[in-house]
PDB file of C-alpha atoms and ligand atoms in Angstrom:
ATOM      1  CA  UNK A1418     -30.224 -11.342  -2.814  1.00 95.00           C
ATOM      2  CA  UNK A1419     -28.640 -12.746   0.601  1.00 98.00           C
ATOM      3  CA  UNK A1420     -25.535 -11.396   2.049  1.00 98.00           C
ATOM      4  CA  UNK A1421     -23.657 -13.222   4.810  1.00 98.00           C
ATOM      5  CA  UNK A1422     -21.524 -11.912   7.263  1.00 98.00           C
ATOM      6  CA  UNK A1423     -19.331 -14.805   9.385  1.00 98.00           C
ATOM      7  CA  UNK A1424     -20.357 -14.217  13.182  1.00 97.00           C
ATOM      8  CA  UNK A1425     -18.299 -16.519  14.579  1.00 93.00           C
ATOM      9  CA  UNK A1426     -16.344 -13.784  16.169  1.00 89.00           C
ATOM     10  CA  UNK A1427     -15.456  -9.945  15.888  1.00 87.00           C
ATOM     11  CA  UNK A1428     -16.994  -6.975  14.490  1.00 88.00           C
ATOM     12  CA  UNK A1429     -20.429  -8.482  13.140  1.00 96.00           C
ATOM     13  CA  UNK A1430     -23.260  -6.132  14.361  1.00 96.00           C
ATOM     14  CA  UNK A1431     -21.453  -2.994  12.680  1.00 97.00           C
ATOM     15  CA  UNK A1432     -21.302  -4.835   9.388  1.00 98.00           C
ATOM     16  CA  UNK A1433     -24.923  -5.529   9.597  1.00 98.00           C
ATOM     17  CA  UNK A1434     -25.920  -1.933  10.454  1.00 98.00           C
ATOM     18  CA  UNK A1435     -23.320  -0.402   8.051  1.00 98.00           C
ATOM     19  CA  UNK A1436     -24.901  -3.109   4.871  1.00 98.00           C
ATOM     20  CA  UNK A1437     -28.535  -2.392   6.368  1.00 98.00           C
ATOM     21  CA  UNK A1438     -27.789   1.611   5.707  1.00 98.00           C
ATOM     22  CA  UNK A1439     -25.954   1.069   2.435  1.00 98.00           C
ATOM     23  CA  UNK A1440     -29.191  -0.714   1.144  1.00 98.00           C
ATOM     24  CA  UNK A1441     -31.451   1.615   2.009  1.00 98.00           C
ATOM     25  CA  UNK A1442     -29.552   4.154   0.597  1.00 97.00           C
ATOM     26  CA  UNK A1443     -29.148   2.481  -2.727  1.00 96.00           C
ATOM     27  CA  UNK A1444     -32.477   1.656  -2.528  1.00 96.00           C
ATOM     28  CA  UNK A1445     -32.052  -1.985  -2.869  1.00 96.00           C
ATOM     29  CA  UNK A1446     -33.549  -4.922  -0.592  1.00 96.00           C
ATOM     30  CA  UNK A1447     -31.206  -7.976   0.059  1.00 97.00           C
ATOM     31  CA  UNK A1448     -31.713 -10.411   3.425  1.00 98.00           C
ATOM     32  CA  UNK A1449     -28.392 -10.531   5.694  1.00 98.00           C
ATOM     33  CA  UNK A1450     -27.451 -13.462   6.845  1.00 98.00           C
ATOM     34  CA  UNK A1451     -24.744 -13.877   9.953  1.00 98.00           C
ATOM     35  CA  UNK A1452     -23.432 -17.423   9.600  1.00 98.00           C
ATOM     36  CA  UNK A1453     -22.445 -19.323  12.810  1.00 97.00           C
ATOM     37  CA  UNK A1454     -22.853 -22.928  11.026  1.00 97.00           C
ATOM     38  CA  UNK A1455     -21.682 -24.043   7.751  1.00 98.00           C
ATOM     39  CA  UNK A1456     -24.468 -24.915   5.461  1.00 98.00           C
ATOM     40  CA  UNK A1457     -25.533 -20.951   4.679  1.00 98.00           C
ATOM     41  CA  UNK A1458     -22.157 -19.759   2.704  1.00 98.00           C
ATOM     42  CA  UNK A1459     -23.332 -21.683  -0.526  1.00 98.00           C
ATOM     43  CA  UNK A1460     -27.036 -19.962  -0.848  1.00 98.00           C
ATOM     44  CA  UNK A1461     -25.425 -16.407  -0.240  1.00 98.00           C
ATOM     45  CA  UNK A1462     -24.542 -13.527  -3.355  1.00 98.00           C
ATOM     46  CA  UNK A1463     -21.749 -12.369  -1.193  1.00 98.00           C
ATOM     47  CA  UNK A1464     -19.981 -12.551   2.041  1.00 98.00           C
ATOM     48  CA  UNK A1465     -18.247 -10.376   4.552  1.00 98.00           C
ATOM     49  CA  UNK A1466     -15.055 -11.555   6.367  1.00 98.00           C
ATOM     50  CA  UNK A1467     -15.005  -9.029   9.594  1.00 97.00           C
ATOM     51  CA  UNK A1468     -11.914  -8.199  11.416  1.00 94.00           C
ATOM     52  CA  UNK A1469     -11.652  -9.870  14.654  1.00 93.00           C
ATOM     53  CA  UNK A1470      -8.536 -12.053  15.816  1.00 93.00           C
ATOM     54  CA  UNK A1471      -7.188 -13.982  12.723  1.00 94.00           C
ATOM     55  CA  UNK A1472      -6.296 -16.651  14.382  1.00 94.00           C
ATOM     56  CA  UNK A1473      -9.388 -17.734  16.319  1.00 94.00           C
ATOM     57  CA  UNK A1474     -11.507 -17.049  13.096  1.00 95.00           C
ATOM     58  CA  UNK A1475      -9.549 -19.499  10.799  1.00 95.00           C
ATOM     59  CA  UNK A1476      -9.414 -22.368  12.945  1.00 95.00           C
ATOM     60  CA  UNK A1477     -13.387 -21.404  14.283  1.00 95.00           C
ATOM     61  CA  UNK A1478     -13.883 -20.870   9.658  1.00 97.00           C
ATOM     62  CA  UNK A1479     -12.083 -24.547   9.597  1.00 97.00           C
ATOM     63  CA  UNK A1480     -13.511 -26.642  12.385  1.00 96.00           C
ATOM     64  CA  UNK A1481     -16.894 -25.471  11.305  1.00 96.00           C
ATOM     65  CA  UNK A1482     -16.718 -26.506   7.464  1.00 97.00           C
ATOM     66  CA  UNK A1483     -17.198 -23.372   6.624  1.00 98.00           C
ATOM     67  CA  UNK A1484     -13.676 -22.600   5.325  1.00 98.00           C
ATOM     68  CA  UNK A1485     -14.464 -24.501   2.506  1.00 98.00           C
ATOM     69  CA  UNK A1486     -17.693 -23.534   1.659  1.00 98.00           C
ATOM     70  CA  UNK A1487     -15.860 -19.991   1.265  1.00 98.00           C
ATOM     71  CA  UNK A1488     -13.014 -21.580  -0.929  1.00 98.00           C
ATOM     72  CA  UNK A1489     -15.811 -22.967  -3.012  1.00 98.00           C
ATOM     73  CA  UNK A1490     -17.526 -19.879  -3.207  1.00 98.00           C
ATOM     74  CA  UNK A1491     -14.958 -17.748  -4.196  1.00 98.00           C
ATOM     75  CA  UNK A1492     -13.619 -20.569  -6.830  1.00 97.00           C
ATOM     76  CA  UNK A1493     -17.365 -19.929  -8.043  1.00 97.00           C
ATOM     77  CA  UNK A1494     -17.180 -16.302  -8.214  1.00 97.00           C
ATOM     78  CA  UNK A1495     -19.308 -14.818  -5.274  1.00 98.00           C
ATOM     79  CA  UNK A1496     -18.040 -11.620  -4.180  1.00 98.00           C
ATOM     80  CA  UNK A1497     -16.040 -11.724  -0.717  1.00 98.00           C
ATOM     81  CA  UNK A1498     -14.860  -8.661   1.184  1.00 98.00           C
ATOM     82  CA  UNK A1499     -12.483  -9.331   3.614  1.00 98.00           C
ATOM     83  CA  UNK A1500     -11.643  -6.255   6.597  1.00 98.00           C
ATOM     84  CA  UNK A1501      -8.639  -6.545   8.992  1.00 96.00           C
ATOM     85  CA  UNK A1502      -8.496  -9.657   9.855  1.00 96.00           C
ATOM     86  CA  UNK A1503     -10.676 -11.057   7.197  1.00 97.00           C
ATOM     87  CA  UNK A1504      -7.854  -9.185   4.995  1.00 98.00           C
ATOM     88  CA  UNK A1505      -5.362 -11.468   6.399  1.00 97.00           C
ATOM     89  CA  UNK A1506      -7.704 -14.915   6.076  1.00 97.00           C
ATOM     90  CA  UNK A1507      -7.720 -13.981   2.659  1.00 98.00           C
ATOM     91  CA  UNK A1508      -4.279 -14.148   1.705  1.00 97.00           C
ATOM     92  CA  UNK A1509      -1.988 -16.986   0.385  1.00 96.00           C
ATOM     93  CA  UNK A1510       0.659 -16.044   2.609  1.00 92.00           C
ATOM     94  CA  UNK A1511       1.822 -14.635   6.194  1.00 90.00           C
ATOM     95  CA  UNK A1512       4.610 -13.203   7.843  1.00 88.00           C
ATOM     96  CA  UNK A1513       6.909 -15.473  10.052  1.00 87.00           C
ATOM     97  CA  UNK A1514       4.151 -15.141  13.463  1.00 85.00           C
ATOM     98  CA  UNK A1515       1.364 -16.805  10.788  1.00 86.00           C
ATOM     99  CA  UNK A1516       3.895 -19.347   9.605  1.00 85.00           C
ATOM    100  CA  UNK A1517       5.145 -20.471  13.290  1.00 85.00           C
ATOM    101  CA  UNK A1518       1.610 -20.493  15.005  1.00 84.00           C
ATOM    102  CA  UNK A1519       0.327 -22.772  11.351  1.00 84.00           C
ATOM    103  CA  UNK A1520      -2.581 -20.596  11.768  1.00 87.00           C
ATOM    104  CA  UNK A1521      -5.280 -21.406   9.428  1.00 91.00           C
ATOM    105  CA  UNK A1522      -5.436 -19.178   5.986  1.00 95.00           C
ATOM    106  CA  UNK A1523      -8.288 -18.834   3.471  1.00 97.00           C
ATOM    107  CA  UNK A1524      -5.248 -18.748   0.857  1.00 97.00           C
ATOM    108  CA  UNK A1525      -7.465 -17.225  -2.124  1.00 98.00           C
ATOM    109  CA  UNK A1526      -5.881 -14.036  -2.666  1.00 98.00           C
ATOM    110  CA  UNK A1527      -2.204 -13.922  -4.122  1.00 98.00           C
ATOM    111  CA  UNK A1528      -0.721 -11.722  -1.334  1.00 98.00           C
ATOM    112  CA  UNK A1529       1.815 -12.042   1.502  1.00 97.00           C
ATOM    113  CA  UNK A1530       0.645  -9.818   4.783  1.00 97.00           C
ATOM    114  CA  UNK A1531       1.875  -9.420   7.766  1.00 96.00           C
ATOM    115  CA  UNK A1532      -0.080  -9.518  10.909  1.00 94.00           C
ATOM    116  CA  UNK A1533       0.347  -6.358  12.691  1.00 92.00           C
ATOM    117  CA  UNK A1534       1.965  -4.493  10.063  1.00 93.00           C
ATOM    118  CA  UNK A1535       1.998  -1.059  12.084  1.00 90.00           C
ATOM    119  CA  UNK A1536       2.893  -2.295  15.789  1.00 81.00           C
ATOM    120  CA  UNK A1537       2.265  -1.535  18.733  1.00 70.00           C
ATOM    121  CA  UNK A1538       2.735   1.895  18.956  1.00 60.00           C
ATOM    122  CA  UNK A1539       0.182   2.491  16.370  1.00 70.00           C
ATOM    123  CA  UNK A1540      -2.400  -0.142  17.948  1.00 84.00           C
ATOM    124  CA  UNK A1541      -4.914   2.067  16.384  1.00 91.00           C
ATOM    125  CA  UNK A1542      -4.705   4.971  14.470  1.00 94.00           C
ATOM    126  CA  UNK A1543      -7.144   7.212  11.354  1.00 95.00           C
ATOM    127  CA  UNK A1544      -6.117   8.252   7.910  1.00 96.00           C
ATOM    128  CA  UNK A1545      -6.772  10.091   5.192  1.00 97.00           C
ATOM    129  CA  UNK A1546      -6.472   7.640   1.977  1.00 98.00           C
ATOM    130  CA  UNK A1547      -6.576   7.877  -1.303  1.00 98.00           C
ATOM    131  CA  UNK A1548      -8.320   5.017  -2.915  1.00 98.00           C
ATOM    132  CA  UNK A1549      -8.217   4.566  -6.245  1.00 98.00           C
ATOM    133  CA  UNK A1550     -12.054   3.500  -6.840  1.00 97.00           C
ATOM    134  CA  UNK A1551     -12.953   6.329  -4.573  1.00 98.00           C
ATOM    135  CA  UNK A1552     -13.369  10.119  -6.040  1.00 97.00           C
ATOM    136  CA  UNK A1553     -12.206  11.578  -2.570  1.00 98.00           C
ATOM    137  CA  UNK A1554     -10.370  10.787   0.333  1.00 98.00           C
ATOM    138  CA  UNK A1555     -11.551   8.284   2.677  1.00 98.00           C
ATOM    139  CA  UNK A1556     -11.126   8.342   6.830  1.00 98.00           C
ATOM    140  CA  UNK A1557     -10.082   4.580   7.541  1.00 97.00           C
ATOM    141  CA  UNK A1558     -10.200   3.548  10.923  1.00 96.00           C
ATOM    142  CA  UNK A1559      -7.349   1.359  11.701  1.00 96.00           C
ATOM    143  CA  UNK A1560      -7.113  -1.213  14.845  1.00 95.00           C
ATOM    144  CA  UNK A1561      -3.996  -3.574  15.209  1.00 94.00           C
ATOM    145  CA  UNK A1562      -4.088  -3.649  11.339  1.00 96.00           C
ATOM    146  CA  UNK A1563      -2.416  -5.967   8.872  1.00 96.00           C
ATOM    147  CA  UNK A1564      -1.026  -5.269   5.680  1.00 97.00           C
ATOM    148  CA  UNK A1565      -0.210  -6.371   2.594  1.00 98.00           C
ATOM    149  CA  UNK A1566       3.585  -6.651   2.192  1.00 97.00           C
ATOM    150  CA  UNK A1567       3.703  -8.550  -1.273  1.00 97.00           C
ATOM    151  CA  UNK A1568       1.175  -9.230  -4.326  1.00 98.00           C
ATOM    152  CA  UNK A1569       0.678 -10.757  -7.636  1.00 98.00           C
ATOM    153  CA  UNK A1570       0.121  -9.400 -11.103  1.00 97.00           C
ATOM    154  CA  UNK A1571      -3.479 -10.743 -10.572  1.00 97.00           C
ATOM    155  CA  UNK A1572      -3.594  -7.998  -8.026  1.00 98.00           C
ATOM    156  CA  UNK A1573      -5.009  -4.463  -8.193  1.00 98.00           C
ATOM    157  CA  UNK A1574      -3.318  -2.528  -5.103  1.00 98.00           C
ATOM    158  CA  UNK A1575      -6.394  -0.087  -3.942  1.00 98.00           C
ATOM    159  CA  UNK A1576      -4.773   2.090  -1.757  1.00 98.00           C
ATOM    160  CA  UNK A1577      -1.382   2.289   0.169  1.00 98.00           C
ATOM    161  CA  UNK A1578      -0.014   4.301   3.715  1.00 96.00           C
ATOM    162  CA  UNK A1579       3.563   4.308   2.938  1.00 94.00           C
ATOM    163  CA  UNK A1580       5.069   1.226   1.498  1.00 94.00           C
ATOM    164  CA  UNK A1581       1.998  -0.768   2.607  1.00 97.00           C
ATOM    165  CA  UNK A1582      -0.916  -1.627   0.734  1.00 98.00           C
ATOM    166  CA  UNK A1583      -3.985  -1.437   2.714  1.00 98.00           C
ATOM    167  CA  UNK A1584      -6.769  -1.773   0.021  1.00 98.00           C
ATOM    168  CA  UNK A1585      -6.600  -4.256  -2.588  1.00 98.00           C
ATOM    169  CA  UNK A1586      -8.784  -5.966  -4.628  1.00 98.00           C
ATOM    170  CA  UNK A1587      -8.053  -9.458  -7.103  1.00 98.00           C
ATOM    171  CA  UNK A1588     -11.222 -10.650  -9.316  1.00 97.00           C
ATOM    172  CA  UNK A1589     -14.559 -11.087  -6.721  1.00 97.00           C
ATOM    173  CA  UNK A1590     -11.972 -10.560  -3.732  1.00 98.00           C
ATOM    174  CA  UNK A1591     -11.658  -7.272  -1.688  1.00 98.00           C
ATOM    175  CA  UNK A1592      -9.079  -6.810   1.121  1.00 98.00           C
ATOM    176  CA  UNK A1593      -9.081  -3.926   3.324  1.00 98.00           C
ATOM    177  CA  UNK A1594      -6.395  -3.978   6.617  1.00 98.00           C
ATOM    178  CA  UNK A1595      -8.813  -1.190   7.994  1.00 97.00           C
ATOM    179  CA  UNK A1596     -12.475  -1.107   9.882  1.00 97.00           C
ATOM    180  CA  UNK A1597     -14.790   0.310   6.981  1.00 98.00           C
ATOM    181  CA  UNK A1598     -18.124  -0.604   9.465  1.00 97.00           C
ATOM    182  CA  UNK A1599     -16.338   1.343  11.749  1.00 96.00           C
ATOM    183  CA  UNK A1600     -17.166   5.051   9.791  1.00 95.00           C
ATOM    184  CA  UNK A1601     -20.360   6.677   8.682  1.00 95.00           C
ATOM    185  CA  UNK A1602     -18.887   6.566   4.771  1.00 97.00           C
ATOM    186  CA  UNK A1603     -20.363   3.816   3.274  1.00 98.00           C
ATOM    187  CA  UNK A1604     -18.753   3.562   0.001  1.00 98.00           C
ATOM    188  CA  UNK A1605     -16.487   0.581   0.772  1.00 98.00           C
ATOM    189  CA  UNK A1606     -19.779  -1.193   1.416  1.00 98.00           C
ATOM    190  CA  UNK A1607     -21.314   0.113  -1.495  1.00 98.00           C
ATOM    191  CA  UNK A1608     -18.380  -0.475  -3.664  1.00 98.00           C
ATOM    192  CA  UNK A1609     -18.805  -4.385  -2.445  1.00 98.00           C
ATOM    193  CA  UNK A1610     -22.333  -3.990  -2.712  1.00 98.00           C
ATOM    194  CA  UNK A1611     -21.781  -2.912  -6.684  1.00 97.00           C
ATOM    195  CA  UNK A1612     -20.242  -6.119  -7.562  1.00 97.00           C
ATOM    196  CA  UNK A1613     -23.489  -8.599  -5.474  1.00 97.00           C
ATOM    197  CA  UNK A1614     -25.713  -6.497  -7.289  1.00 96.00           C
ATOM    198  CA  UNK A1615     -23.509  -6.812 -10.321  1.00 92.00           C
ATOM    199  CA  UNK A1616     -22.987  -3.561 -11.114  1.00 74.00           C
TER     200      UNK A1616
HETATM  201  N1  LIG B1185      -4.024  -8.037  13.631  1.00 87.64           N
HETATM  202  C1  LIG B1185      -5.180  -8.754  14.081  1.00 87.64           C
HETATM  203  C2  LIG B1185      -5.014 -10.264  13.901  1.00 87.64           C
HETATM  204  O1  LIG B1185      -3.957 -10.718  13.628  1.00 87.64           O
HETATM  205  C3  LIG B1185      -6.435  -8.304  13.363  1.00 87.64           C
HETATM  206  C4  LIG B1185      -6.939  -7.040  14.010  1.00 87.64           C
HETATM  207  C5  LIG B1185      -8.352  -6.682  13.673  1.00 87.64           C
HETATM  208  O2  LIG B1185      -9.086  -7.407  12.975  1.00 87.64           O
HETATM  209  N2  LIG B1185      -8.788  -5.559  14.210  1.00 87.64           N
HETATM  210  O3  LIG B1185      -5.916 -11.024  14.061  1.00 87.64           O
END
C-alpha cells in the first residue's frame, strides 16, 4: 500500500507522524509518500489533503498537474481525506471570498463551505464532538477553520458545532474543517486508514 500526503504546503510532517503511528498501531505496513510533483497521485491507495492556506494549495495542486491527477483519482475511487483546508479544496462550492478571489477548487464533494466559518475571534479554538463513526467524543483542534454551510443528499454529515458541519464524509471522500494530526487520537486516521485498507 502507498499513501500520499500533498507537501506542497501546510501541515505535512504531522500527517506523516500521525499515519506512521496509526500503522503501527494497526499493525499494518504501507510506504508514505509526500508529493511535491505530479506523477505520484496515480500509483497511491489514498491521499491526504492537509490544511494549510486554501488558496496557495489550489493554484500550487493546479499549476503542478496534480489537481487532476486527484480528480482522476477520486473519479476512480481512491480514498481522499481532506483536513481544513483540504476540507475546503474538496468542495464544489465557496462562500462569496472563494468566488471573488476565483480561487482554485478540487470541486468533488457536493458541499458549499465557507472559508473561515468561525472568524476571527475564534482563530483557533478545541471541542468536544460527537462524531457519528466515533463511539466517544473526540477533542478537535480547530485553526482558522472552514465549514460546511450546505450539502447534498450524496452527503453523510459526520459531525456538527452548532449549525455547522465540521465532519462529513460522501463515497471515498472525507472532509474534516479541523486539525486531526494535530491530537494524539488517531481514529480519524484510522477511520481513513479503514477504507485504503478496505475495511
Ligand atoms: N481557513 C484557511 C484557508 O482558507 C484554512 C485554515 C487551515 O487550514 N488551518 O485556507
Amino acid at each position: 500500500m502507498r499513501i500520499g500526503v500533498i507537501a506542497i504546503q501546510g501541515a505535512v510532517s504531522e500527517h506523516v507522524d500521525a499515519l506512521e503511528h496509526a500503522l503501527l498501531e494497526r499493525g499494518e505496513v504501507a510506504e508514505i509518500v509526500t508529493i511535491k510533483h505530479s506523477g505520484l497521485v496515480p500509483t497511491c491507495d489514498g491521499l491526504i489533503l492537509p490544511g494549510g492556506e486554501s488558496t496557495t494549495l489550489g493554484s500550487l495542486l493546479v499549476r503542478e498537474g496534480i489537481a487532476d491527477e486527484i480528480k482522476e483519482a477520486a473519479a476512480h475511487g481512491m480514498p481522499i481525506m481532506g483536513t481544513c483546508a483540504g476540507l475546503i479544496l474538496l468542495a464544489k462550492e465557496g462562500d462569496s471570498q472563494v468566488e471573488k478571489t476565483h480561487q482554485d477548487l478540487l470541486s468533488l464533494m457536493d458541499v458549499k463551505v465557507n472559508r473561515n466559518a468561525f472568524g476571527r475571534q475564534h482563530e483557533s479554538f478545541e471541542a468536544n464532538l460527537d462524531v457519528s463513526v466515533l463511539d466517544s467524543q473526540y477533542n478537535a483542534v480547530f485553526i482558522r477553520a472552514p465549514a460546511i454551510v450546505e450539502y447534498g443528499n450524496d452527503v453523510k454529515v459526520l459531525s456538527k458545532v452548532g449549525e455547522f458541519v465540521v465532519a462529513a464524509e460522501q463515497g471515498n471522500l472525507l472532509a474534516l474543517a479541523f486539525h486531526p494530526e494535530l491530537t494524539d487520537d488517531l481514529r480519524l486516521h484510522q477511520y481513513f486508514l479503514d477504507r485504503v485498507f478496505g475495511r
